[in-house]
């Protein structure tokens, strides 16, 4: 849903683009080797209007093009998932990154998963999309989850924009959620809010805190 956005942002920041969650660190010398590993730890507090609030989390690790990811309460409540992926990136004026991922989910939802995380950044604007497919396993039905963001960064530390998702993790009949986002970055820490369905009785607010290291 969300942590890969920060990973994409840090990569974009390293390329000199103001997009996603920029890690404000001094630039390394041109001949310095890239870090062996980079990590992101992200926690969320999900607040559906007519349901109990709950926490979820994502931990991601990257080494070159290799991408590893673990999630809790993401595909479903009381579910855990793990992924491995391989990233492809490039561009100058239009910078892109695409990471196909495969993995497995266990717990209340279970089975193999395949998906993709992709981003595009141009100047102060950026777009991110994430989708994954969980095939039916006898006790669950096939399901495609998607999350997308369109962001604008007026200054280095502030990002605002629009967000949408297709999910079944909340109760009710509304699978498609739309709303706005606000993110603030200080050093390697990013805090943010997502507000889905602001004009509806099915409002959902998600508070997020991410640490990059």
Backbone as numpy.savetxt, mean C-alpha at the origin, in Angstrom:
# Nx Ny Nz CAx CAy CAz Cx Cy Cz
-3.06 -3.39 0.55 -3.86 -2.19 0.55 -3.02 -0.93 0.55
-1.97 -0.86 1.45 -1.41 0.47 1.62 0.09 0.49 1.77
0.69 -0.43 2.52 2.12 -0.33 2.77 2.96 -0.29 1.51
2.65 -1.04 0.46 3.47 -0.93 -0.73 3.54 0.48 -1.27
2.55 1.31 -1.01 2.59 2.70 -1.45 3.80 3.40 -0.91
4.11 3.17 0.37 5.25 3.83 0.97 6.54 3.29 0.39
6.60 1.98 0.13 7.79 1.41 -0.50 8.02 2.02 -1.87
6.95 2.15 -2.64 7.07 2.78 -3.95 7.54 4.21 -3.80
7.01 4.91 -2.80 7.36 6.30 -2.60 8.83 6.48 -2.29
9.36 5.62 -1.43 10.77 5.74 -1.07 11.64 5.47 -2.29
11.22 4.51 -3.11 11.96 4.28 -4.35 11.90 5.50 -5.24
10.71 6.09 -5.40 10.58 7.27 -6.24 11.40 8.43 -5.70
11.41 8.57 -4.38 12.20 9.65 -3.79 13.67 9.46 -4.11
14.13 8.21 -4.08 15.53 7.94 -4.39 15.86 8.27 -5.84
14.82 8.31 -6.70 15.02 8.68 -8.09 14.85 10.18 -8.31
14.56 10.92 -7.24 14.43 12.37 -7.35 13.03 12.83 -7.68
12.01 11.99 -7.50 10.64 12.36 -7.82 9.87 12.58 -6.54
9.04 13.65 -6.49 8.22 13.92 -5.32 6.93 13.14 -5.47
6.89 11.91 -4.96 5.70 11.10 -5.06 5.67 10.11 -3.93
4.44 9.75 -3.51 4.23 8.80 -2.44 4.90 9.28 -1.17
5.39 8.34 -0.34 5.96 8.68 0.96 7.46 8.86 0.83
7.92 10.11 0.77 9.34 10.37 0.58 10.07 10.24 1.90
11.12 9.44 1.92 11.97 9.33 3.10 12.99 10.46 3.04
12.92 11.41 3.97 13.77 12.58 3.92 15.10 12.25 4.57
16.04 11.77 3.78 17.36 11.42 4.26 18.39 12.05 3.35
19.60 12.34 3.86 20.63 12.94 3.01 20.96 12.03 1.84
21.14 12.57 0.64 21.46 11.72 -0.51 22.82 11.05 -0.35
22.90 9.80 -0.79 24.16 9.06 -0.71 25.07 9.50 -1.84
26.38 9.36 -1.69 27.30 9.67 -2.79 26.95 8.86 -4.03
27.25 9.42 -5.19 26.85 8.79 -6.44 27.44 7.40 -6.59
28.65 7.17 -6.04 29.30 5.88 -6.20 29.02 4.93 -5.04
28.15 5.34 -4.11 27.84 4.48 -2.96 26.93 3.35 -3.39
27.17 2.11 -2.91 26.29 1.00 -3.27 24.94 1.15 -2.60
23.87 0.62 -3.19 22.55 0.69 -2.56 22.54 -0.16 -1.29
21.66 0.15 -0.33 21.60 -0.65 0.89 21.25 -2.09 0.57
21.80 -3.01 1.36 21.56 -4.43 1.10 20.08 -4.76 1.21
19.42 -4.20 2.23 17.99 -4.43 2.44 17.34 -3.11 2.85
16.09 -2.95 2.49 15.27 -1.86 3.01 13.98 -2.45 3.55
13.44 -1.84 4.62 12.29 -2.40 5.32 11.23 -1.33 5.55
9.97 -1.78 5.60 8.84 -0.94 5.95 7.96 -1.69 6.93
7.60 -1.04 8.03 6.65 -1.59 8.98 5.48 -0.62 9.08
4.28 -1.10 8.81 3.10 -0.24 8.75 1.99 -0.81 9.61
1.40 0.04 10.43 0.26 -0.34 11.25 -0.95 0.50 10.89
-2.13 -0.11 10.93 -3.38 0.56 10.58 -4.40 0.37 11.69
-5.18 1.41 11.91 -6.35 1.30 12.78 -7.57 1.58 11.91
-8.35 0.53 11.66 -9.50 0.60 10.76 -10.77 0.87 11.56
-11.53 1.89 11.16 -12.69 2.32 11.93 -13.95 2.37 11.06
-14.56 1.22 10.75 -15.85 1.24 10.05 -16.93 1.84 10.96
-17.81 2.61 10.38 -18.77 3.38 11.19 -19.69 2.50 12.01
-20.16 1.40 11.45 -21.15 0.57 12.13 -20.58 -0.77 12.59
-19.26 -0.87 12.69 -18.65 -2.11 13.13 -17.53 -1.81 14.11
-17.02 -2.86 14.75 -15.92 -2.67 15.69 -14.65 -2.27 14.96
-13.88 -1.39 15.57 -12.58 -1.02 15.02 -11.60 -2.17 15.21
-10.59 -2.24 14.37 -9.61 -3.32 14.47 -8.29 -2.87 13.87
-7.23 -3.56 14.25 -5.90 -3.26 13.74 -5.48 -4.22 12.65
-4.60 -3.76 11.78 -3.99 -4.61 10.76 -2.57 -4.13 10.52
-1.77 -4.94 9.84 -0.38 -4.56 9.66 0.25 -5.21 8.45
1.30 -4.56 7.96 2.08 -5.07 6.83 3.56 -4.84 7.12
4.37 -5.85 6.83 5.83 -5.71 6.91 6.40 -6.08 5.56
7.22 -5.20 4.99 7.79 -5.44 3.66 9.30 -5.31 3.72
9.98 -6.14 2.92 11.44 -6.10 2.82 11.82 -6.18 1.35
12.80 -5.34 0.96 13.25 -5.31 -0.43 14.77 -5.44 -0.49
15.23 -6.24 -1.44 16.66 -6.42 -1.68 16.87 -6.41 -3.18
17.34 -5.29 -3.72 17.40 -5.18 -5.17 16.00 -5.27 -5.75
15.81 -6.18 -6.69 14.48 -6.37 -7.29 13.60 -7.32 -6.49
14.16 -8.02 -5.53 13.39 -8.97 -4.72 12.50 -8.22 -3.74
11.23 -8.62 -3.66 10.27 -8.01 -2.74 9.61 -9.11 -1.91
9.63 -8.95 -0.58 8.98 -9.87 0.35 7.96 -9.09 1.17
6.84 -9.73 1.49 5.78 -9.01 2.20 4.97 -9.97 3.07
4.64 -9.52 4.29 3.78 -10.28 5.20 2.67 -9.36 5.69
1.45 -9.91 5.81 0.28 -9.11 6.18 -0.54 -9.82 7.24
-1.22 -9.03 8.05 -2.13 -9.55 9.08 -3.45 -8.78 8.98
-4.58 -9.49 9.01 -5.91 -8.87 8.91 -6.04 -8.02 7.66
-5.55 -8.51 6.55 -5.54 -7.76 5.30 -6.57 -8.30 4.32
-6.41 -9.54 3.89 -7.40 -10.15 3.00 -8.72 -10.39 3.72
-8.64 -10.67 5.01 -9.84 -10.91 5.82 -9.43 -10.79 7.29
-10.43 -10.63 8.15 -10.15 -10.63 9.58 -9.63 -12.01 9.98
-8.65 -12.03 10.87 -8.06 -13.27 11.39 -7.40 -14.08 10.27
-6.83 -13.38 9.30 -6.10 -14.04 8.21 -4.68 -13.48 8.16
-3.75 -14.34 7.76 -2.34 -13.93 7.61 -1.88 -14.36 6.22
-1.06 -13.53 5.59 -0.61 -13.84 4.24 0.86 -13.48 4.07
1.50 -14.15 3.12 2.89 -13.88 2.79 3.09 -13.90 1.28
4.00 -13.04 0.79 4.21 -12.90 -0.65 5.68 -12.81 -0.99
6.00 -13.20 -2.21 7.30 -12.93 -2.80 7.05 -12.32 -4.18
7.85 -11.31 -4.53 7.66 -10.64 -5.81 8.98 -10.20 -6.41
8.91 -9.70 -7.64 10.08 -9.22 -8.35 9.72 -7.90 -9.02
10.50 -6.85 -8.74 10.17 -5.49 -9.18 10.88 -5.12 -10.48
10.16 -4.38 -11.32 10.69 -3.82 -12.55 10.43 -2.32 -12.53
11.45 -1.51 -12.76 11.28 -0.07 -12.66 12.12 0.65 -13.70
11.76 1.91 -13.96 12.51 2.69 -14.92 11.83 4.00 -15.22
12.32 4.69 -16.24 11.76 5.96 -16.66 12.47 7.15 -16.06
12.28 8.30 -16.67 12.85 9.55 -16.17 11.73 10.55 -15.90
11.18 11.16 -16.94 10.05 12.07 -16.73 8.85 11.31 -16.19
8.55 10.17 -16.79 7.50 9.27 -16.31 8.20 8.09 -15.66
8.14 8.03 -14.34 8.81 6.95 -13.62 7.79 5.89 -13.20
8.15 4.64 -13.41 7.21 3.56 -13.13 7.89 2.47 -12.31
7.06 1.71 -11.62 7.52 0.51 -10.93 6.38 -0.50 -10.93
6.69 -1.74 -11.32 5.71 -2.82 -11.38 6.28 -4.02 -10.64
5.49 -4.59 -9.72 5.94 -5.73 -8.92 4.88 -6.83 -8.95
5.01 -7.85 -9.80 4.14 -9.02 -9.69 4.45 -9.77 -8.40
3.41 -10.27 -7.72 3.59 -10.99 -6.47 2.78 -12.28 -6.47
3.29 -13.29 -5.78 2.55 -14.53 -5.56 2.72 -14.90 -4.09
1.71 -15.57 -3.54 1.80 -15.91 -2.13 0.68 -16.83 -1.70
0.47 -16.87 -0.40 -0.55 -17.73 0.19 -1.15 -17.03 1.39
-2.43 -17.26 1.63 -3.11 -16.72 2.80 -3.64 -17.89 3.62
-3.56 -17.77 4.94 -4.05 -18.80 5.86 -4.94 -18.14 6.90
-5.73 -18.96 7.58 -6.61 -18.44 8.61 -8.05 -18.45 8.13
-8.78 -17.37 8.40 -10.19 -17.31 8.03 -10.39 -17.32 6.51
-9.41 -16.82 5.76 -9.35 -17.00 4.31 -8.09 -17.82 4.02
-8.15 -18.70 3.05 -6.98 -19.53 2.80 -6.91 -19.92 1.33
-5.66 -20.04 0.87 -5.44 -20.44 -0.51 -4.31 -19.65 -1.14
-3.95 -19.99 -2.37 -2.90 -19.25 -3.08 -3.41 -17.89 -3.54
-2.50 -16.94 -3.70 -2.84 -15.59 -4.14 -1.85 -15.17 -5.22
-2.35 -14.48 -6.23 -1.49 -13.83 -7.22 -1.94 -12.39 -7.37
-0.99 -11.49 -7.55 -1.37 -10.09 -7.66 -0.28 -9.25 -8.28
-0.50 -7.94 -8.26 0.47 -7.00 -8.81 0.35 -5.68 -8.07
1.49 -5.00 -7.89 1.55 -3.66 -7.33 2.26 -2.79 -8.37
1.67 -1.65 -8.73 2.25 -0.82 -9.79 2.05 0.65 -9.48
3.01 1.47 -9.94 2.93 2.91 -9.70 3.50 3.68 -10.88
3.02 4.92 -11.02 3.51 5.84 -12.04 3.59 7.22 -11.41
4.70 7.93 -11.61 4.87 9.27 -11.05 5.34 10.24 -12.12
4.72 11.43 -12.12 5.07 12.50 -13.04 5.08 13.80 -12.24
6.25 14.39 -12.05 6.38 15.63 -11.30 5.78 15.45 -9.91
4.79 16.26 -9.53 4.21 16.19 -8.19 3.00 15.25 -8.12
2.67 14.61 -9.22 1.52 13.71 -9.27 1.98 12.26 -9.30
1.16 11.39 -8.72 1.48 9.97 -8.75 0.20 9.15 -8.74
0.30 7.96 -9.27 -0.82 7.02 -9.28 -0.31 5.66 -8.85
-1.09 4.98 -8.01 -0.71 3.65 -7.53 -1.92 2.74 -7.64
-1.70 1.50 -8.04 -2.76 0.50 -8.06 -2.21 -0.83 -7.58
-3.03 -1.52 -6.82 -2.68 -2.85 -6.30 -3.90 -3.74 -6.47
-3.69 -4.95 -6.95 -4.78 -5.90 -7.13 -4.27 -7.30 -6.84
-5.16 -8.14 -6.31 -4.79 -9.54 -6.06 -6.02 -10.42 -6.23
-5.78 -11.66 -6.61 -6.85 -12.61 -6.86 -6.68 -13.82 -5.95
-7.73 -14.12 -5.21 -7.77 -15.29 -4.32 -8.79 -16.27 -4.88
-8.35 -17.40 -5.46 -9.30 -18.35 -6.02 -10.11 -19.04 -4.93
-11.27 -19.54 -5.29 -12.10 -20.26 -4.34 -11.44 -21.56 -3.90
-11.69 -21.93 -2.64 -11.06 -23.14 -2.10 -12.08 -24.13 -1.55
-13.35 -23.99 -1.93 -14.38 -24.88 -1.42 -15.21 -24.21 -0.35
-14.54 -23.58 0.62 -15.26 -22.85 1.67 -15.28 -21.35 1.40
-14.51 -20.88 0.42 -14.50 -19.47 0.05 -14.76 -19.33 -1.45
-15.30 -18.19 -1.86 -15.57 -17.94 -3.27 -14.42 -17.14 -3.88
-14.19 -17.26 -5.19 -13.14 -16.46 -5.83 -13.37 -14.97 -5.60
-12.29 -14.24 -5.47 -12.42 -12.84 -5.09 -11.23 -12.04 -5.61
-11.50 -10.87 -6.18 -10.45 -9.96 -6.61 -10.50 -8.70 -5.76
-9.41 -8.42 -5.08 -9.29 -7.22 -4.25 -8.49 -6.16 -5.02
-8.85 -4.89 -4.86 -8.11 -3.82 -5.53 -8.08 -2.57 -4.66
-6.98 -1.83 -4.75 -6.79 -0.56 -4.04 -6.04 0.38 -4.98
-6.49 1.62 -5.10 -5.79 2.57 -5.97 -5.79 3.96 -5.34
-4.75 4.73 -5.68 -4.61 6.10 -5.18 -4.15 7.02 -6.31
-4.68 8.23 -6.30 -4.20 9.31 -7.15 -3.75 10.43 -6.22
-2.45 10.72 -6.19 -1.89 11.64 -5.21 -1.27 12.88 -5.82
-1.22 13.94 -5.00 -0.58 15.20 -5.37 0.20 15.69 -4.17
1.44 16.11 -4.41 2.30 16.57 -3.33 2.64 18.05 -3.56
1.91 18.98 -2.90 2.20 20.40 -3.08 3.54 20.81 -2.48
3.93 20.15 -1.40 5.24 20.34 -0.78 5.80 18.96 -0.46
7.09 18.91 -0.15 7.79 17.64 0.02 7.16 16.75 1.09
6.68 17.33 2.16 6.24 16.53 3.31 4.74 16.24 3.33
3.97 16.76 2.36 2.52 16.63 2.37 2.02 15.99 1.09
1.12 15.02 1.23 0.49 14.38 0.07 -1.01 14.29 0.30
-1.79 14.72 -0.68 -3.25 14.65 -0.64 -3.73 13.98 -1.91
-4.96 13.45 -1.88 -5.44 12.82 -3.09 -6.73 12.05 -2.89
-7.00 11.18 -3.85 -8.20 10.36 -3.88 -7.81 8.89 -3.74
-8.69 8.11 -3.13 -8.42 6.69 -2.91 -9.68 5.89 -3.20
-9.52 4.67 -3.68 -10.64 3.77 -3.93 -10.19 2.34 -3.66
-11.14 1.51 -3.25 -10.82 0.10 -3.04 -12.05 -0.76 -3.30
-11.79 -2.02 -3.63 -12.83 -3.05 -3.68 -12.44 -4.08 -2.65
-13.30 -4.27 -1.64 -12.97 -5.17 -0.54 -14.23 -5.78 0.04
-14.07 -6.94 0.66 -15.17 -7.60 1.37 -14.89 -7.70 2.86
-13.84 -7.03 3.33 -13.47 -7.19 4.73 -14.47 -6.51 5.66
-15.17 -5.48 5.16 -16.20 -4.84 5.97 -17.54 -5.51 5.69
-18.44 -5.48 6.67 -19.77 -6.03 6.48 -20.61 -5.16 5.56
-21.80 -5.64 5.21 -22.67 -4.86 4.35 -22.50 -5.22 2.89
-23.27 -4.53 2.05 -23.30 -4.84 0.63 -22.34 -3.99 -0.20
-21.70 -3.00 0.40 -20.85 -2.09 -0.37 -19.45 -2.69 -0.51
-19.12 -3.14 -1.71 -17.78 -3.65 -1.98 -16.85 -2.55 -2.46
-17.39 -1.56 -3.18 -16.57 -0.48 -3.73 -16.59 0.71 -2.77
-15.40 1.14 -2.35 -15.25 2.25 -1.42 -14.45 3.36 -2.10
-14.88 4.62 -1.91 -14.18 5.76 -2.51 -14.06 6.86 -1.47
-12.98 7.65 -1.56 -12.81 8.73 -0.60 -11.55 9.53 -0.85
-11.04 10.14 0.23 -9.86 10.99 0.13 -8.76 10.52 1.05
-7.57 11.08 0.86 -6.42 10.71 1.69 -5.60 11.94 2.04
-4.93 11.85 3.17 -4.02 12.89 3.65 -2.83 12.21 4.30
-1.60 12.56 3.90 -0.39 11.95 4.45 0.65 13.03 4.76
1.33 12.85 5.88 2.39 13.77 6.30 3.63 12.94 6.61
4.78 13.34 6.06 6.03 12.63 6.26 7.02 13.49 7.02
7.60 12.93 8.08 8.66 13.59 8.85 9.81 12.59 8.96
10.90 12.85 8.27 12.00 11.90 8.27 11.58 10.57 7.69
11.76 9.50 8.44 11.41 8.16 7.99 10.04 7.71 8.49
9.27 8.62 9.08 7.96 8.29 9.63 6.87 9.00 8.82
5.84 8.25 8.45 4.71 8.81 7.73 3.42 8.48 8.46
2.61 9.50 8.70 1.28 9.30 9.27 0.24 9.73 8.26
-0.92 9.08 8.30 -1.94 9.43 7.32 -3.33 9.02 7.73
-4.31 9.54 6.98 -5.71 9.19 7.16 -6.34 8.91 5.81
-7.15 7.85 5.75 -8.00 7.57 4.60 -9.45 7.69 5.08
-10.28 8.36 4.29 -11.69 8.54 4.65 -12.54 8.07 3.48
-13.14 6.90 3.62 -13.95 6.32 2.57 -15.43 6.65 2.76
-16.14 6.80 1.66 -17.59 7.03 1.65 -17.99 8.19 2.55
-17.38 9.37 2.41 -17.63 10.46 3.36 -19.07 10.95 3.39
-19.83 10.76 2.32 -21.22 11.23 2.29 -22.22 10.12 2.54
-21.74 8.98 3.04 -22.59 7.80 3.21 -22.66 7.38 4.67
-23.67 6.57 4.98 -23.74 5.97 6.32 -22.69 4.86 6.49
-22.08 4.43 5.40 -21.08 3.36 5.44 -19.66 3.92 5.48
-19.45 5.00 6.21 -18.13 5.63 6.26 -17.11 4.70 6.93
-15.88 4.77 6.42 -14.76 4.04 7.00 -13.57 4.99 7.07
-12.96 5.11 8.25 -11.76 5.91 8.43 -10.62 4.97 8.81
-9.48 5.14 8.16 -8.30 4.32 8.44 -7.15 5.25 8.80
-6.60 5.08 10.00 -5.41 5.81 10.43 -4.20 4.91 10.22
-3.11 5.48 9.71 -1.94 4.66 9.36 -0.67 5.33 9.84
0.27 4.50 10.27 1.60 4.97 10.68 2.64 4.02 10.10
3.62 4.58 9.37 4.63 3.78 8.68 6.02 4.21 9.10
6.89 3.23 9.34 8.30 3.48 9.64 9.15 2.81 8.57
10.04 3.57 7.95 10.97 3.04 6.96 12.36 2.94 7.58
13.04 1.84 7.35 14.39 1.66 7.90 15.18 0.69 7.05
